[in-house]
JSON list of C-alpha atoms in Angstrom, two decimals:
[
{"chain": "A", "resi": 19, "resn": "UNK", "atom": "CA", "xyz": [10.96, -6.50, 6.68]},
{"chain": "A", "resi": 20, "resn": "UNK", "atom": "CA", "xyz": [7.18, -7.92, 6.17]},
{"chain": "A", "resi": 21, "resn": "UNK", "atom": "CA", "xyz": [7.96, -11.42, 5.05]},
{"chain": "A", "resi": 22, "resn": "UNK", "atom": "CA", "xyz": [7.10, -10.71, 1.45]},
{"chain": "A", "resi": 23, "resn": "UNK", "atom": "CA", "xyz": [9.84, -10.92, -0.86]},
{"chain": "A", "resi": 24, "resn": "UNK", "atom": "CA", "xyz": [9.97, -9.90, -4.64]},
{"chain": "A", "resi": 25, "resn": "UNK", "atom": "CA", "xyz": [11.95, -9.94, -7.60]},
{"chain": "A", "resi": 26, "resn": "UNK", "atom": "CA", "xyz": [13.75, -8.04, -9.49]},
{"chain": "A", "resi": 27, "resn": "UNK", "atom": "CA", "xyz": [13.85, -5.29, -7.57]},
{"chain": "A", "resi": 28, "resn": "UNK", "atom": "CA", "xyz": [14.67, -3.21, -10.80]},
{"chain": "A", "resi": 29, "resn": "UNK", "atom": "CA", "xyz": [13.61, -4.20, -14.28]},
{"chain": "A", "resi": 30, "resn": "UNK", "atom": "CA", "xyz": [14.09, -2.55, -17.86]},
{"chain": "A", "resi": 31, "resn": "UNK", "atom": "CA", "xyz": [12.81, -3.36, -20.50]},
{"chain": "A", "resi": 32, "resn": "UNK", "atom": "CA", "xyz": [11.94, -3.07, -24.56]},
{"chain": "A", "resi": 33, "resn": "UNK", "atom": "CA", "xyz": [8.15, -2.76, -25.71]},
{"chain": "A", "resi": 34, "resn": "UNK", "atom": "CA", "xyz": [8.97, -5.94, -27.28]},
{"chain": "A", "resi": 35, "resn": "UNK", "atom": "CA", "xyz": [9.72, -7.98, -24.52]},
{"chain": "A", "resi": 36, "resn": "UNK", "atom": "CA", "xyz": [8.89, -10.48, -21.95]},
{"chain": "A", "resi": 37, "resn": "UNK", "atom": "CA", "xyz": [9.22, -10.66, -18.57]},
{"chain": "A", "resi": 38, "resn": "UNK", "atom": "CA", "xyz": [7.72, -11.68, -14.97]},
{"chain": "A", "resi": 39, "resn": "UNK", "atom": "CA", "xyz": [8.03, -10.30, -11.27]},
{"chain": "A", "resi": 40, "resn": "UNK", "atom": "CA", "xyz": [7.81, -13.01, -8.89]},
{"chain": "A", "resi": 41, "resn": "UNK", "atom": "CA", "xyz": [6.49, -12.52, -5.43]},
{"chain": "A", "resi": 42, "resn": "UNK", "atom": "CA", "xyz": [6.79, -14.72, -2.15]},
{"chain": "A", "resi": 43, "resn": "UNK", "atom": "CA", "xyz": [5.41, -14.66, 0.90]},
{"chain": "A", "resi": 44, "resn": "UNK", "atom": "CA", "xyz": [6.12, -17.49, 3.70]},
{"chain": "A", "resi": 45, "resn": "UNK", "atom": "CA", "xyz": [3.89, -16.32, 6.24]},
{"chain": "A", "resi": 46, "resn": "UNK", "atom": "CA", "xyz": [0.90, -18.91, 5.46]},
{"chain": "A", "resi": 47, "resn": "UNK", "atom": "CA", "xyz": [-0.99, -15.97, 4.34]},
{"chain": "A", "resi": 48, "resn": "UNK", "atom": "CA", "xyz": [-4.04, -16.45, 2.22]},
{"chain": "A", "resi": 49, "resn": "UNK", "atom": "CA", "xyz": [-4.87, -13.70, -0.07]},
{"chain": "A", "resi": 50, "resn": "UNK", "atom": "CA", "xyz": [-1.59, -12.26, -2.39]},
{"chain": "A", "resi": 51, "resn": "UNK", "atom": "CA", "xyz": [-2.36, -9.17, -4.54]},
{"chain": "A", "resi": 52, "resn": "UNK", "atom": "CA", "xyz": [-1.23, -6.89, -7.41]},
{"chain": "A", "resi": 53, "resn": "UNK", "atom": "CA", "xyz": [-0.79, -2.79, -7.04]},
{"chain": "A", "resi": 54, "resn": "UNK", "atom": "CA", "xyz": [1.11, -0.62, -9.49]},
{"chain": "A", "resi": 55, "resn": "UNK", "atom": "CA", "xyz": [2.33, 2.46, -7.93]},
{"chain": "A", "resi": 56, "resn": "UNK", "atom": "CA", "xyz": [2.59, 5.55, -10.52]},
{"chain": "A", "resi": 57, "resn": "UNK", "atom": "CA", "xyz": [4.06, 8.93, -9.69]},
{"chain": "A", "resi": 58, "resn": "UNK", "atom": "CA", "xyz": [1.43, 11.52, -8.43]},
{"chain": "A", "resi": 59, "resn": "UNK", "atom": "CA", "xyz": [-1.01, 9.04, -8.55]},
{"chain": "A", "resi": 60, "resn": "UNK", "atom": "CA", "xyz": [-3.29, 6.89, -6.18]},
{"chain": "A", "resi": 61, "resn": "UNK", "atom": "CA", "xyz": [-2.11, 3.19, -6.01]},
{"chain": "A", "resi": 62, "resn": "UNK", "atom": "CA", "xyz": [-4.04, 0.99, -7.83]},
{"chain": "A", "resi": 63, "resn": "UNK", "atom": "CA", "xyz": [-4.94, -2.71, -7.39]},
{"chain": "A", "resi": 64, "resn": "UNK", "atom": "CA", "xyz": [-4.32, -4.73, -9.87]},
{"chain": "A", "resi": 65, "resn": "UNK", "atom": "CA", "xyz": [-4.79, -8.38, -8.97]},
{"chain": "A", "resi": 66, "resn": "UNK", "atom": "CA", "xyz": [-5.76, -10.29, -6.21]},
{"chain": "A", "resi": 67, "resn": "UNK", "atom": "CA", "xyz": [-5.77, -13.88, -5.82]},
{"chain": "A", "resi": 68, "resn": "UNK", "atom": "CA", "xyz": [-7.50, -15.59, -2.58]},
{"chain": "A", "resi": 69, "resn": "UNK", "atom": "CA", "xyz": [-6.22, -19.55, -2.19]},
{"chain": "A", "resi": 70, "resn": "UNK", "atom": "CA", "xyz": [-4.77, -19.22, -5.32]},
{"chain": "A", "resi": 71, "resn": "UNK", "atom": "CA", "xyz": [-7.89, -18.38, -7.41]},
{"chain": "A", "resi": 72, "resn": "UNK", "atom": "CA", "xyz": [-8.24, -14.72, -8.59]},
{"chain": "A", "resi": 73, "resn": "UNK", "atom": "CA", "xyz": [-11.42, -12.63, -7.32]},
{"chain": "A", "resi": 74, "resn": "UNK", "atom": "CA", "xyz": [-10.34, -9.46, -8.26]},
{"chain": "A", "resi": 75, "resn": "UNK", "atom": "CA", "xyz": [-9.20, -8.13, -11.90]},
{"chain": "A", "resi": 76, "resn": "UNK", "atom": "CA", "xyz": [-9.39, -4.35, -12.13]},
{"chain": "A", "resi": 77, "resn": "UNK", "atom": "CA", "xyz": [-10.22, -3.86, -15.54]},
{"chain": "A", "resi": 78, "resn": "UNK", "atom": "CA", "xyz": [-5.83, -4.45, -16.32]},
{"chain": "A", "resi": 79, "resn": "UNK", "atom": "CA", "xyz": [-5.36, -4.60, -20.15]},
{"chain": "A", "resi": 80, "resn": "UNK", "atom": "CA", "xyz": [-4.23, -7.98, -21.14]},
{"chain": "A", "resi": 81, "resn": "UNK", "atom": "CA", "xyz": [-0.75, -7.31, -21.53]},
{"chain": "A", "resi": 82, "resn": "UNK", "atom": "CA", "xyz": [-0.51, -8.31, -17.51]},
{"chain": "A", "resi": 83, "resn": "UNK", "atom": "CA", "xyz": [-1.06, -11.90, -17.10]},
{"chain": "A", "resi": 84, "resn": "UNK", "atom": "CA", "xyz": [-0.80, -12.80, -13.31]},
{"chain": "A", "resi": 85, "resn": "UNK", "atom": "CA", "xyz": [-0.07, -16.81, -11.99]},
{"chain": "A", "resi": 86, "resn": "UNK", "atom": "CA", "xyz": [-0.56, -17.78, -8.94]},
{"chain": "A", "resi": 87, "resn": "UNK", "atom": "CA", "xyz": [0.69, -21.54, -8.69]},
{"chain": "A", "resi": 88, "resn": "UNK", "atom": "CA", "xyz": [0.43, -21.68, -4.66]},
{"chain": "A", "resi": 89, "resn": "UNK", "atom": "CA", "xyz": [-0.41, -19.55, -1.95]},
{"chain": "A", "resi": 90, "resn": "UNK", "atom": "CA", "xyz": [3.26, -18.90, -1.29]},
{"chain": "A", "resi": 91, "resn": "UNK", "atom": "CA", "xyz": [3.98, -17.59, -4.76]},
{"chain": "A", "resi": 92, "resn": "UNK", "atom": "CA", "xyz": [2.39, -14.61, -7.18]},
{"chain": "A", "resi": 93, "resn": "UNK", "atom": "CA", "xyz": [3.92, -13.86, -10.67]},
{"chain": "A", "resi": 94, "resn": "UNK", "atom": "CA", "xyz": [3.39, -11.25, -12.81]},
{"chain": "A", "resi": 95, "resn": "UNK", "atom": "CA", "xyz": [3.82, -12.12, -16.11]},
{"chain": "A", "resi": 96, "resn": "UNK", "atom": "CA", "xyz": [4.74, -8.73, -18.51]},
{"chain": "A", "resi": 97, "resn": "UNK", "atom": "CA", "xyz": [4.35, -8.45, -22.92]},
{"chain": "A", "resi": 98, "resn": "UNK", "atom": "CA", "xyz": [4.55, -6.36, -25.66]},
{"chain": "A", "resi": 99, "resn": "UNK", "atom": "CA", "xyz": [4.34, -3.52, -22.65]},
{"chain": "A", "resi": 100, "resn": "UNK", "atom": "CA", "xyz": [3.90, 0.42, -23.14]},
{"chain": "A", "resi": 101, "resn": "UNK", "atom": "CA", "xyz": [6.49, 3.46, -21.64]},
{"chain": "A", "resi": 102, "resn": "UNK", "atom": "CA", "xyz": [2.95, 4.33, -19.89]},
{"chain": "A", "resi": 103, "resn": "UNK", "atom": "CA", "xyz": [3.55, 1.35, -17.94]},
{"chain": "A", "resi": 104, "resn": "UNK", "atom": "CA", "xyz": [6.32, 2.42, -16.14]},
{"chain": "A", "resi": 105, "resn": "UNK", "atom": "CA", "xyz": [5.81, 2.15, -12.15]},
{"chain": "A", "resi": 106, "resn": "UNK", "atom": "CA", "xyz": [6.43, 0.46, -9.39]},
{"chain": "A", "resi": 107, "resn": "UNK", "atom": "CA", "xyz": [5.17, -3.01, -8.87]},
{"chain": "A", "resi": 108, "resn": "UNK", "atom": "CA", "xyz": [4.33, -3.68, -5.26]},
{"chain": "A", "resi": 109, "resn": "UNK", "atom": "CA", "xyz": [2.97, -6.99, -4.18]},
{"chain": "A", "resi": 110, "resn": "UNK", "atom": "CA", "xyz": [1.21, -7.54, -1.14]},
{"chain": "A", "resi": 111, "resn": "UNK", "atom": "CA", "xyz": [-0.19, -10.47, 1.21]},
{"chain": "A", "resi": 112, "resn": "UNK", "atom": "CA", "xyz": [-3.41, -10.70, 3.83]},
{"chain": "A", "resi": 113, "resn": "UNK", "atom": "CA", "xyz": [-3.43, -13.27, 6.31]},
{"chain": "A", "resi": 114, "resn": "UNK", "atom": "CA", "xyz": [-7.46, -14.08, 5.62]},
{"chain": "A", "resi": 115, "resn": "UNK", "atom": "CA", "xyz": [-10.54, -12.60, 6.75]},
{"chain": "A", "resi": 116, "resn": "UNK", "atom": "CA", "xyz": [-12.14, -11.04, 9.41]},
{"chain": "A", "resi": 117, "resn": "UNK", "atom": "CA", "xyz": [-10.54, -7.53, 11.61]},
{"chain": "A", "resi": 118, "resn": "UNK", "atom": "CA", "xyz": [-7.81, -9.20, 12.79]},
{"chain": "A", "resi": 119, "resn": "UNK", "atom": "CA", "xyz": [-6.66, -10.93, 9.54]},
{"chain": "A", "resi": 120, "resn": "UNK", "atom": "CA", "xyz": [-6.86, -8.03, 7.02]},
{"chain": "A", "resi": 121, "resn": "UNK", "atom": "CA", "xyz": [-4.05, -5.99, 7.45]},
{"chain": "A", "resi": 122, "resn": "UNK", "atom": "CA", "xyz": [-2.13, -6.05, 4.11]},
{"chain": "A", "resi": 123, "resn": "UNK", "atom": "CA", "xyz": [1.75, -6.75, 3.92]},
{"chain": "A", "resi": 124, "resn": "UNK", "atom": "CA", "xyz": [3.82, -5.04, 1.48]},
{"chain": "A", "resi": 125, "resn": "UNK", "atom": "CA", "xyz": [6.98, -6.22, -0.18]},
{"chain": "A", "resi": 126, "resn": "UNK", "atom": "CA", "xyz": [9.77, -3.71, -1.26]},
{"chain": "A", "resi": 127, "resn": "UNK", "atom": "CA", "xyz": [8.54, -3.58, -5.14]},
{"chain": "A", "resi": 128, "resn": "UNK", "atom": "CA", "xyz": [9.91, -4.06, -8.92]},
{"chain": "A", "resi": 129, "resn": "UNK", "atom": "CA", "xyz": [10.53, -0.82, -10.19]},
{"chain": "A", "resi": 130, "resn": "UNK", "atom": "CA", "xyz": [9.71, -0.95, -13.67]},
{"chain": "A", "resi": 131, "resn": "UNK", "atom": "CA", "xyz": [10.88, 0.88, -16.80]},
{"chain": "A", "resi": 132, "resn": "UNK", "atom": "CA", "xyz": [9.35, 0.22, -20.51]},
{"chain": "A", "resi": 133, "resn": "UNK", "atom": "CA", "xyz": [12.46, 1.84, -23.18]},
{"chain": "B", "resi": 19, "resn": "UNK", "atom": "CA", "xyz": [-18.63, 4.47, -1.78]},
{"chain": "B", "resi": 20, "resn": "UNK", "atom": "CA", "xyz": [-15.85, 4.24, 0.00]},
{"chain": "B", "resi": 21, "resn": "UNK", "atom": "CA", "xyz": [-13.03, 6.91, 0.01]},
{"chain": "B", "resi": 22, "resn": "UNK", "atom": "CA", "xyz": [-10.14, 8.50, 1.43]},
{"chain": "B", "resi": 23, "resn": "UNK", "atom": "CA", "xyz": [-9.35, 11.88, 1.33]},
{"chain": "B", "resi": 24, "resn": "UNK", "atom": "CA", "xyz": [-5.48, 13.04, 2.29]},
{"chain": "B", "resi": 25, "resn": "UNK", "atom": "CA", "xyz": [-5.95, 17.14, 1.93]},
{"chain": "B", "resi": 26, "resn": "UNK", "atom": "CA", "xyz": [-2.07, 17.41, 2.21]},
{"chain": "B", "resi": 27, "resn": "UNK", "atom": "CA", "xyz": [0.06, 16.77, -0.06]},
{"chain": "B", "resi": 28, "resn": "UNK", "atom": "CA", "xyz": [3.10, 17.83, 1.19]},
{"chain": "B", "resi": 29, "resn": "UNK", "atom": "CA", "xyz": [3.86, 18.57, 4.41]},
{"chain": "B", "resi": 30, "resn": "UNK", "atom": "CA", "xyz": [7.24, 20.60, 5.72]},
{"chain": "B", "resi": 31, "resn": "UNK", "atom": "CA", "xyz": [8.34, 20.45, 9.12]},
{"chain": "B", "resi": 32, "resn": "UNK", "atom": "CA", "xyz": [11.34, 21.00, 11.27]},
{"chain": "B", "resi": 33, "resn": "UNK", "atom": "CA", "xyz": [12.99, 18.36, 13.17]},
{"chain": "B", "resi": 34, "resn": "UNK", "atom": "CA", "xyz": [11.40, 18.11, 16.71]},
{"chain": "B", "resi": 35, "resn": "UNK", "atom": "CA", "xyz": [8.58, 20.01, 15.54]},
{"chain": "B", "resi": 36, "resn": "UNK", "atom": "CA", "xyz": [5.21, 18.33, 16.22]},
{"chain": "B", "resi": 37, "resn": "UNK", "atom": "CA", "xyz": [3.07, 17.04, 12.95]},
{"chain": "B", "resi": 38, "resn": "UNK", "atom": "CA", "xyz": [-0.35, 16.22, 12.22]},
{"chain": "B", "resi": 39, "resn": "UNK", "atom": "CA", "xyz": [-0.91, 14.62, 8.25]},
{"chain": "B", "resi": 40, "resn": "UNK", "atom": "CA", "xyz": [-4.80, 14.49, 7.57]},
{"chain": "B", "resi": 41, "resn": "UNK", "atom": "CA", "xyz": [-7.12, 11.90, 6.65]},
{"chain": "B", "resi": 42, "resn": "UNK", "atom": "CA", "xyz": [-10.65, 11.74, 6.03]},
{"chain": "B", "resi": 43, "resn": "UNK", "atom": "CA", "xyz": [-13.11, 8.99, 5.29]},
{"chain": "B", "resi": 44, "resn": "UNK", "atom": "CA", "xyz": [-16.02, 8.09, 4.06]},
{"chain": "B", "resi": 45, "resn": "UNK", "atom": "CA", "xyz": [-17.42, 4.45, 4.33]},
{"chain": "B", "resi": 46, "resn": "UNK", "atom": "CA", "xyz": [-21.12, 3.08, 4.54]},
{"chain": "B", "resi": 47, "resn": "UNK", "atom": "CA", "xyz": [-19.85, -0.33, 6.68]},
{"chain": "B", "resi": 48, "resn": "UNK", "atom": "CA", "xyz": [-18.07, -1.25, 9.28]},
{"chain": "B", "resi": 49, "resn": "UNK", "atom": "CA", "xyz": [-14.54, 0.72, 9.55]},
{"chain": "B", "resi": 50, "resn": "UNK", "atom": "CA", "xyz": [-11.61, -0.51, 9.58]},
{"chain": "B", "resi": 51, "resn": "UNK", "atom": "CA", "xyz": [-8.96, 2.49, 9.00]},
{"chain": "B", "resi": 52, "resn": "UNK", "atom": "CA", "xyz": [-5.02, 2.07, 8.52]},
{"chain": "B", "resi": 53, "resn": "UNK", "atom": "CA", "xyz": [-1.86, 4.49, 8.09]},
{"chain": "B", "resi": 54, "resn": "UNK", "atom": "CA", "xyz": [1.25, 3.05, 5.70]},
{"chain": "B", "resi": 55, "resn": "UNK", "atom": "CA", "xyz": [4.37, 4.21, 5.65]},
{"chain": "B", "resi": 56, "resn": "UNK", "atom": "CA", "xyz": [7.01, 4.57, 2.43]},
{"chain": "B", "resi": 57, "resn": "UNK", "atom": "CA", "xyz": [10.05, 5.45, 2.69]},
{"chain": "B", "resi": 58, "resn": "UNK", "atom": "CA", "xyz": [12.28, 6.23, -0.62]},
{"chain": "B", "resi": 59, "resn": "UNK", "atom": "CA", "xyz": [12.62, 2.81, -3.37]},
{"chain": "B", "resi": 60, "resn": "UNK", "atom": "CA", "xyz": [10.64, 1.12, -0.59]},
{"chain": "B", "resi": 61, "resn": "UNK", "atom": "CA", "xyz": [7.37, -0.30, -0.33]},
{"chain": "B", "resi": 62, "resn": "UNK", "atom": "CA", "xyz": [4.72, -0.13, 1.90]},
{"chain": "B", "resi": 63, "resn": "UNK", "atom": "CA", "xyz": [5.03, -0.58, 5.90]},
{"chain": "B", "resi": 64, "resn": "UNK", "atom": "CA", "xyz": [2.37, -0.71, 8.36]},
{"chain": "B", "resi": 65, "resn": "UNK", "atom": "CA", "xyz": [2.47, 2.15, 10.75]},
{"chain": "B", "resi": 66, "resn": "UNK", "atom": "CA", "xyz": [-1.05, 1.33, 12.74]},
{"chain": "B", "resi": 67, "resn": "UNK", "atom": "CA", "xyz": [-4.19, 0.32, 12.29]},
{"chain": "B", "resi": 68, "resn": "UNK", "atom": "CA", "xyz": [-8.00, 1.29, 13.91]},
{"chain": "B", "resi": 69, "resn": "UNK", "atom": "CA", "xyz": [-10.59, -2.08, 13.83]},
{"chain": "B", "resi": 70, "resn": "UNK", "atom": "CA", "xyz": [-12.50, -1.34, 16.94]},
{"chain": "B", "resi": 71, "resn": "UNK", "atom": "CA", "xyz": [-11.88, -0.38, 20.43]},
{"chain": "B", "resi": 72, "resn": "UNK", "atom": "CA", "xyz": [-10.24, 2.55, 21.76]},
{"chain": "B", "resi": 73, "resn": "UNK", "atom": "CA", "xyz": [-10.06, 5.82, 19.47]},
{"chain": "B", "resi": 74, "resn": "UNK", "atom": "CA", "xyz": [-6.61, 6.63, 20.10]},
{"chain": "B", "resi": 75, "resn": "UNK", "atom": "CA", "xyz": [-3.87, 3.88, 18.16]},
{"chain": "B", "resi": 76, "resn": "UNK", "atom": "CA", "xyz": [-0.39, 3.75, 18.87]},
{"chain": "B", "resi": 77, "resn": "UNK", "atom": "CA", "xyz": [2.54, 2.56, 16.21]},
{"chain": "B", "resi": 78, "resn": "UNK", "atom": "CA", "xyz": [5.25, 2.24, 15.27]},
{"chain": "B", "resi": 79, "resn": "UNK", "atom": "CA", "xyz": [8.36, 4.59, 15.63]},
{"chain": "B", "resi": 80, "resn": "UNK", "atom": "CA", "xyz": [6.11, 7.01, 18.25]},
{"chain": "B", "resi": 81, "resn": "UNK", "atom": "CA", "xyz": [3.18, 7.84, 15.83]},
{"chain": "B", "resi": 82, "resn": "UNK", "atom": "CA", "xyz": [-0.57, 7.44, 16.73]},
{"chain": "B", "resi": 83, "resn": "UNK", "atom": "CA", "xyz": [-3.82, 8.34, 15.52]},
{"chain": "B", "resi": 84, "resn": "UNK", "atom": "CA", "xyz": [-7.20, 9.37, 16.36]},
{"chain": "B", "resi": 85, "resn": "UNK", "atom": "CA", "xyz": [-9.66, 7.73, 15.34]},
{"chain": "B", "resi": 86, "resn": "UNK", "atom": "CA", "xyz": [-13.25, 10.30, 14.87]},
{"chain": "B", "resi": 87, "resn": "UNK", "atom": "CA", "xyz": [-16.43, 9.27, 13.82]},
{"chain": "B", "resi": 88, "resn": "UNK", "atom": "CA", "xyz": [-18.65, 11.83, 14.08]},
{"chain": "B", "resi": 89, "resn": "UNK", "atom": "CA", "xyz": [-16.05, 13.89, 12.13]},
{"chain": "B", "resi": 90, "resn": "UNK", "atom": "CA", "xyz": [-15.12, 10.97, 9.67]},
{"chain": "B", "resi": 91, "resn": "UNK", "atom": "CA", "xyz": [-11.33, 11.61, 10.74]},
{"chain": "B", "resi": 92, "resn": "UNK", "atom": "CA", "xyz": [-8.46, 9.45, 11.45]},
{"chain": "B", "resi": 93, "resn": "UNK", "atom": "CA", "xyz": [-5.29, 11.97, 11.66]},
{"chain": "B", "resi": 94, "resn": "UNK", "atom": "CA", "xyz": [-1.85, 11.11, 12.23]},
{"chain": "B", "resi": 95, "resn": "UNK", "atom": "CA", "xyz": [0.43, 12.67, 15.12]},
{"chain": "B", "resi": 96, "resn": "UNK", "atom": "CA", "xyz": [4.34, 12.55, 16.23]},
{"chain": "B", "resi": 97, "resn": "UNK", "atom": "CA", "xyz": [4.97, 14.81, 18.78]},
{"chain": "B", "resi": 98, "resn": "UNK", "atom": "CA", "xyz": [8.16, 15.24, 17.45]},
{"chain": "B", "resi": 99, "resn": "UNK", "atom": "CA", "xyz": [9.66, 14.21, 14.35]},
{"chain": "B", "resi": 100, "resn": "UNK", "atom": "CA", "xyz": [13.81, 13.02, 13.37]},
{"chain": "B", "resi": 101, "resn": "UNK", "atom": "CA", "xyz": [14.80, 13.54, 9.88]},
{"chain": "B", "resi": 102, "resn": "UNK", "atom": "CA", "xyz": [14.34, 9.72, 9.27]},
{"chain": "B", "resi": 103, "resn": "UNK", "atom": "CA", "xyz": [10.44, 10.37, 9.52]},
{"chain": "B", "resi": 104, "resn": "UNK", "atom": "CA", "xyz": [10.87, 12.05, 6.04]},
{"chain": "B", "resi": 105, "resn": "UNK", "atom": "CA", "xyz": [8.30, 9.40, 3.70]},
{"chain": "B", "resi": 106, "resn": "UNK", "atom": "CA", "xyz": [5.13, 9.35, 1.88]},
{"chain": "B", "resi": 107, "resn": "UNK", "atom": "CA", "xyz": [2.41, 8.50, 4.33]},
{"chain": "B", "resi": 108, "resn": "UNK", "atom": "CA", "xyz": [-0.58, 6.48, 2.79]},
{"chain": "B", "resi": 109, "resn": "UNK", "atom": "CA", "xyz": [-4.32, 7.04, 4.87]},
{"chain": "B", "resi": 110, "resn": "UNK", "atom": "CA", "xyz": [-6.60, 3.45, 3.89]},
{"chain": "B", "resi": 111, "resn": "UNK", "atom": "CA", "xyz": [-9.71, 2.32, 4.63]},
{"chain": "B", "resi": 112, "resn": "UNK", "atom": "CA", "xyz": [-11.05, -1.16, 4.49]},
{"chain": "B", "resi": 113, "resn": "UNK", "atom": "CA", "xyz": [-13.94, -1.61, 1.41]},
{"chain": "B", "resi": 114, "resn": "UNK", "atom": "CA", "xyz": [-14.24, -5.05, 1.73]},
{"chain": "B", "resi": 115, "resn": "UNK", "atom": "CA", "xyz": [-12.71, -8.05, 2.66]},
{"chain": "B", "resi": 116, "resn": "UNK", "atom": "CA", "xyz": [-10.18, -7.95, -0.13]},
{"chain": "B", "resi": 117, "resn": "UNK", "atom": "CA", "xyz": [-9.74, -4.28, -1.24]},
{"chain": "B", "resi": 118, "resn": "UNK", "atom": "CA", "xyz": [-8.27, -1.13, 0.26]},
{"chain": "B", "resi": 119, "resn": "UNK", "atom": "CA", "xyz": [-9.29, 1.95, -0.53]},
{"chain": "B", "resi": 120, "resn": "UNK", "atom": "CA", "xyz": [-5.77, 4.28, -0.27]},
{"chain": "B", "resi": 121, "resn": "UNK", "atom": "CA", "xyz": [-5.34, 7.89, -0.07]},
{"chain": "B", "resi": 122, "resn": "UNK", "atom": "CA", "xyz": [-3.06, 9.64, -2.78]},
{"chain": "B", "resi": 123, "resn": "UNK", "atom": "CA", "xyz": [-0.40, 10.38, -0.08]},
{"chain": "B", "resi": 124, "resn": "UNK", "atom": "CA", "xyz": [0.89, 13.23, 1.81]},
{"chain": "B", "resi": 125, "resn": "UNK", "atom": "CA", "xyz": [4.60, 13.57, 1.55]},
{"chain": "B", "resi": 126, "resn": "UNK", "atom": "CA", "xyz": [6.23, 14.68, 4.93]},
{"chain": "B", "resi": 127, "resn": "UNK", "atom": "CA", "xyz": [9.61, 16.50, 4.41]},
{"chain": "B", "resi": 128, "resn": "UNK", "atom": "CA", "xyz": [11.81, 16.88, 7.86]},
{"chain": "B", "resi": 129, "resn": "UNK", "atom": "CA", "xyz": [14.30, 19.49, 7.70]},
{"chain": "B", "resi": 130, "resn": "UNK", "atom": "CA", "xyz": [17.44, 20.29, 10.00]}
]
C-alpha cells in the first residue's frame, strides 16, 4: 500500500463513451503523473503534472484529457476511445525534487477495456 | 540518451534457488537507478533504489542490488526465492527530475 489510491479499478467501455479515472494521493506529494501499461510493451508516461500545472504531455492523442484540480487529486478524463487503447492505467506520485524526493509511488491501476 | 536495457525477459527458477534479473544502463548525468516490483492486477511497488553511496542496496522482501559503473550494471539478487517472488520486475533510471526511463520487464516465474 503506497498511499495512492485510484478508481475504478476495472473499467469497460463503448468507443462512444465517456469516462474518467480518478487518482489520490494524501501524502503531500508534489508531482502526480500518467503511465499506460500495455502488454509486451515498455510503460509509457503519459502525463505529469508538478503543483498542479502539467510539464509533461507525451505526444497523447487528444482523446485523453487529464485535470488536475489540486495536488491531492489527478483525473483522467476518457472519449470517443479506440480497442487499441486498452491497458492498464497506473497513476503515480513524487514527493518533489532532488535524490531523496524522486522516488515515484504507484497506485494499483484502472484496467481498461474499449468494446 | 538515457536507457534501460532488461536482456531477460523471462526468467524460470526453482523455489530456493538463487536469481539474478539483469539490468543495464546508459545515462550521460548523474544516476539515480531503481528496481519496481508487480505483482499480478497490481501496480507498481518499490523494491530499492541506488542515489549515491554504497554500491550494494538492500530492499525489500531480501532482494538487493549492485550497483556497477564501470560496467553500466545494476543487477538484482535473492539468494533464494518463495513462490510469492513470482512478478514482473521493472529496472529504471532517473532522466530527469520528472521522468523515468523503465525497462520492458523481466518476468520471474518460481516453480515448486
Amino acid at each position: 500500500e503506497t498511499g495512492v489510491t485510484q478508481t475504478p479499478r476495472h473499467l469497460v467501455m463503448g468507443m462512444t463513451n465517456k469516462k474518467s479515472l480518478k487518482c489520490e494521493q494524501h501524502l503531500g506529494h508534489n508531482a502526480m503523473y500518467w503511465y499506460k501499461q500495455s502488454a509486451k510493451k515498455p510503460l509509457e508516461l503519459m502525463f505529469v503534472y508538478n503543483f498542479k500545472e502539467q510539464t509533461e504531455n507525451n505526444s497523447v492523442p487528444s482523446r485523453f484529457s487529464p485535470e488536475c484540480p489540486n495536488s491531492s487529486h489527478l483525473f483522467l478524463h476518457l472519449h470517443t476511445l479506440q480497442p487499441e487503447d486498452s491497458a492498464l492505467y497506473l497513476c503515480a506520485s513524487r514527493p518533489g525534487q532532488g535524490a531523496r524526493q524522486e522516488t515515484q509511488y504507484f497506485g494499483p491501476g484502472t484496467r481498461l477495456l474499449v468494446l | 540518451a538515457q536507457s534501460v536495457t532488461q536482456l531477460d525477459s523471462q526468467v524460470p527458477v526453482f523455489e530456493e534457488a538463487p536469481v539474478e534479473l539483469r539490468c543495464n544502463y546508459s545515462s550521460s548525468v548523474s544516476v539515480y537507478l531503481f528496481w519496481y516490483v508487480q505483482y499480478p492486477n497490481q501496480g507498481l511497488q518499490l523494491l530499492l533504489k541506488y542515489l549515491s553511496g554504497s554500491t550494494l542496496v538492500k530492499g525489500i522482501n531480501g532482494f538487493e542490488a549492485e550497483f556497477n559503473k564501470s560496467q553500466t550494471s545494476f543487477h538484482l539478487r535473492k539468494p533464494s526465492v518463495h513462490i510469492s517472488d513470482t512478478a514482473e520486475y521493472f529496472c529504471a533510471v532517473r532522466l530527469n527530475t520528472d521522468k523515468l526511463i523503465f525497462g520492458t520487464g523481466t518476468r520471474l516465474q518460481v516453480f515448486p
